[in-house]
Amino acid sequence: TGLFPDTNYVVYCYHIDLNTCEICSDIYRQVIRTAKPSTVAFEVDMDLEVSGAVVTQTVTPADKEVYYYTGCWSVEDFYKYYGFSAVMEETFVTKWNESVTNAVNIGYYAYQHVDNNCFKGDKVIVHENLKASTDYVFFIFSVNRETGFASSDILIKEVSTQKAHASNMTITI
């Protein structure tokens, strides 16, 4: 359908004379709201281990067959990009759901988008390209493979990276 879940839309209905291309009835206007995707309980442990400017994210879901999406943002970058009134919990889920709709609109099936961007089962992700001495948020939520949409509440954890470790690399000229 190309519509985002839990979103207001305006539906217009009117009769057009196909010979003259003129509107020949009153215009009916109705505001509708698409359904919120049903959510399921998603039991997951997400541990974050910080070592300098590297964060190791360990994800352990209770149900190893549930698909989930996870990501991270620097807190500063999030508010620069989305504005200080943005709510992380809503923004991350909304942006994921929009990405699903966009993928479907260009010809992918929702399950293909999920398969290409989500995980299932235990996962260890090493985030090596982070800035030192910076606050980050890591998030995770389950995803319905058939619809592609987020299907659980979001879990968010915040950590701060430390100063980067000095390199022991020697350069000889």
Short mmCIF file of C-alpha atoms in Angstrom, two decimals:
data_model
loop_
_atom_site.label_atom_id
_atom_site.label_comp_id
_atom_site.label_asym_id
_atom_site.label_seq_id
_atom_site.Cartn_x
_atom_site.Cartn_y
_atom_site.Cartn_z
CA THR A 1 0.00 0.00 0.00
CA GLY A 2 2.94 2.35 0.48
CA LEU A 3 1.50 3.82 3.67
CA PHE A 4 3.41 4.20 6.91
CA PRO A 5 1.93 2.59 10.02
CA ASP A 6 0.47 4.78 12.78
CA THR A 7 0.28 7.81 10.47
CA ASN A 8 -2.50 10.27 9.58
CA TYR A 9 -3.58 10.52 5.93
CA VAL A 10 -6.30 12.51 4.17
CA VAL A 11 -8.49 10.56 1.75
CA TYR A 12 -10.38 12.49 -0.93
CA CYS A 13 -13.26 11.05 -2.92
CA TYR A 14 -15.12 12.74 -5.78
CA HIS A 15 -16.62 11.97 -9.16
CA ILE A 16 -14.88 13.10 -12.35
CA ASP A 17 -16.60 13.18 -15.71
CA LEU A 18 -14.06 11.32 -17.85
CA ASN A 19 -15.26 13.06 -21.02
CA THR A 20 -14.80 16.61 -19.71
CA CYS A 21 -12.32 15.91 -16.88
CA GLU A 22 -14.45 18.07 -14.61
CA ILE A 23 -15.40 17.34 -11.02
CA CYS A 24 -19.15 16.75 -10.99
CA SER A 25 -19.80 15.96 -7.34
CA ASP A 26 -19.04 17.28 -3.90
CA ILE A 27 -15.56 16.53 -2.62
CA TYR A 28 -15.59 14.14 0.30
CA ARG A 29 -12.61 14.48 2.65
CA GLN A 30 -11.81 12.08 5.49
CA VAL A 31 -8.80 11.94 7.80
CA ILE A 32 -7.75 8.39 8.56
CA ARG A 33 -4.96 6.94 10.67
CA THR A 34 -3.24 3.76 9.62
CA ALA A 35 -3.06 1.01 12.20
CA LYS A 36 -0.19 0.78 14.59
CA PRO A 37 1.70 -2.46 13.96
CA SER A 38 0.96 -5.05 16.59
CA THR A 39 3.80 -5.47 19.04
CA VAL A 40 5.13 -8.57 20.68
CA ALA A 41 7.20 -9.05 23.79
CA PHE A 42 10.85 -9.07 22.76
CA GLU A 43 13.09 -10.35 25.52
CA VAL A 44 16.68 -9.45 24.78
CA ASP A 45 19.90 -8.70 26.61
CA MET A 46 22.10 -6.07 25.03
CA ASP A 47 25.46 -5.69 26.73
CA LEU A 48 27.88 -2.92 25.79
CA GLU A 49 31.58 -3.13 26.60
CA VAL A 50 33.64 0.01 26.10
CA SER A 51 37.38 -0.10 25.45
CA GLY A 52 38.75 3.27 24.43
CA ALA A 53 36.80 4.40 21.37
CA VAL A 54 35.60 0.86 20.59
CA VAL A 55 32.25 -0.53 21.78
CA THR A 56 31.50 -4.25 21.64
CA GLN A 57 27.77 -4.86 21.50
CA THR A 58 26.59 -8.33 22.52
CA VAL A 59 22.96 -9.15 21.69
CA THR A 60 21.34 -12.21 23.25
CA PRO A 61 17.64 -12.62 22.42
CA ALA A 62 15.54 -15.13 24.37
CA ASP A 63 13.96 -16.36 21.11
CA LYS A 64 16.73 -17.08 18.61
CA GLU A 65 14.29 -17.07 15.66
CA VAL A 66 13.09 -13.46 16.10
CA TYR A 67 14.48 -10.91 13.66
CA TYR A 68 15.74 -7.65 15.14
CA TYR A 69 17.25 -4.38 14.00
CA THR A 70 19.99 -2.66 15.96
CA GLY A 71 22.03 0.46 15.49
CA CYS A 72 23.87 3.27 17.21
CA TRP A 73 24.09 7.05 16.99
CA SER A 74 26.20 9.63 18.73
CA VAL A 75 23.84 11.65 20.95
CA GLU A 76 25.25 14.91 19.58
CA ASP A 77 24.81 13.83 15.94
CA PHE A 78 21.26 12.63 16.60
CA TYR A 79 20.13 16.01 17.92
CA LYS A 80 22.04 17.91 15.22
CA TYR A 81 20.31 15.85 12.53
CA TYR A 82 16.79 15.49 13.96
CA GLY A 83 16.60 18.53 16.25
CA PHE A 84 16.38 18.84 20.01
CA SER A 85 12.64 18.13 20.09
CA ALA A 86 13.13 14.68 18.50
CA VAL A 87 12.38 11.65 20.66
CA MET A 88 14.88 8.87 20.06
CA GLU A 89 12.46 6.02 20.80
CA GLU A 90 10.00 7.28 18.18
CA THR A 91 12.57 8.46 15.63
CA PHE A 92 14.53 5.20 15.36
CA VAL A 93 11.37 3.11 14.89
CA THR A 94 9.79 5.59 12.46
CA LYS A 95 12.94 5.78 10.34
CA TRP A 96 13.14 1.98 10.20
CA ASN A 97 9.47 1.69 9.17
CA GLU A 98 10.00 4.39 6.51
CA SER A 99 13.00 2.45 5.14
CA VAL A 100 10.79 -0.64 4.80
CA THR A 101 8.09 1.29 2.94
CA ASN A 102 10.67 2.90 0.66
CA ALA A 103 12.22 -0.50 -0.14
CA VAL A 104 8.80 -1.98 -0.95
CA ASN A 105 7.96 1.05 -3.12
CA ILE A 106 11.03 0.45 -5.30
CA GLY A 107 10.27 -3.23 -5.80
CA TYR A 108 11.69 -5.19 -2.89
CA TYR A 109 9.66 -7.49 -0.71
CA ALA A 110 9.58 -6.60 2.98
CA TYR A 111 11.29 -9.87 3.90
CA GLN A 112 14.20 -9.02 1.57
CA HIS A 113 14.74 -5.71 3.37
CA VAL A 114 14.62 -7.52 6.71
CA ASP A 115 17.02 -10.23 5.54
CA ASN A 116 19.49 -7.60 4.28
CA ASN A 117 19.41 -5.35 7.36
CA CYS A 118 18.43 -7.39 10.40
CA PHE A 119 19.81 -10.17 12.54
CA LYS A 120 18.43 -13.12 14.43
CA GLY A 121 20.04 -15.17 17.14
CA ASP A 122 23.03 -14.17 19.25
CA LYS A 123 25.25 -11.53 17.71
CA VAL A 124 28.47 -9.74 18.69
CA ILE A 125 29.06 -6.47 16.84
CA VAL A 126 32.31 -4.54 17.28
CA HIS A 127 31.87 -0.82 16.59
CA GLU A 128 35.41 0.38 15.82
CA ASN A 129 34.81 3.66 13.99
CA LEU A 130 33.45 5.67 16.91
CA LYS A 131 34.68 9.01 18.20
CA ALA A 132 36.61 9.01 21.47
CA SER A 133 35.09 10.67 24.56
CA THR A 134 31.62 10.77 22.99
CA ASP A 135 28.15 9.77 24.23
CA TYR A 136 26.41 7.12 22.10
CA VAL A 137 23.01 5.46 22.16
CA PHE A 138 22.57 1.86 21.05
CA PHE A 139 19.09 0.61 20.23
CA ILE A 140 17.35 -2.62 19.33
CA PHE A 141 13.80 -3.72 18.48
CA SER A 142 12.24 -6.79 16.92
CA VAL A 143 10.99 -6.76 13.34
CA ASN A 144 8.13 -8.67 11.72
CA ARG A 145 9.69 -10.43 8.72
CA GLU A 146 6.43 -10.48 6.71
CA THR A 147 5.54 -6.78 7.05
CA GLY A 148 9.06 -5.57 7.72
CA PHE A 149 7.83 -3.18 10.41
CA ALA A 150 9.08 -2.86 13.97
CA SER A 151 7.16 -5.29 16.15
CA SER A 152 8.28 -4.58 19.72
CA ASP A 153 9.10 -1.77 22.05
CA ILE A 154 12.55 -0.33 21.55
CA LEU A 155 15.39 -0.86 24.01
CA ILE A 156 17.91 1.99 24.21
CA LYS A 157 21.16 2.08 26.19
CA GLU A 158 23.62 4.95 26.43
CA VAL A 159 27.38 4.65 26.84
CA SER A 160 30.34 6.99 26.58
CA THR A 161 33.48 6.09 24.72
CA GLN A 162 36.78 6.73 26.43
CA LYS A 163 39.92 8.40 25.26
CA ALA A 164 41.47 6.54 22.38
CA HIS A 165 44.39 4.29 23.31
CA ALA A 166 47.79 5.38 22.12
CA SER A 167 49.12 3.31 19.28
CA ASN A 168 52.27 1.29 19.75
CA MET A 169 52.91 1.45 16.02
CA THR A 170 56.39 2.66 15.07
CA ILE A 171 56.98 4.40 11.77
CA THR A 172 60.51 4.22 10.42
CA ILE A 173 61.57 6.72 7.80
#
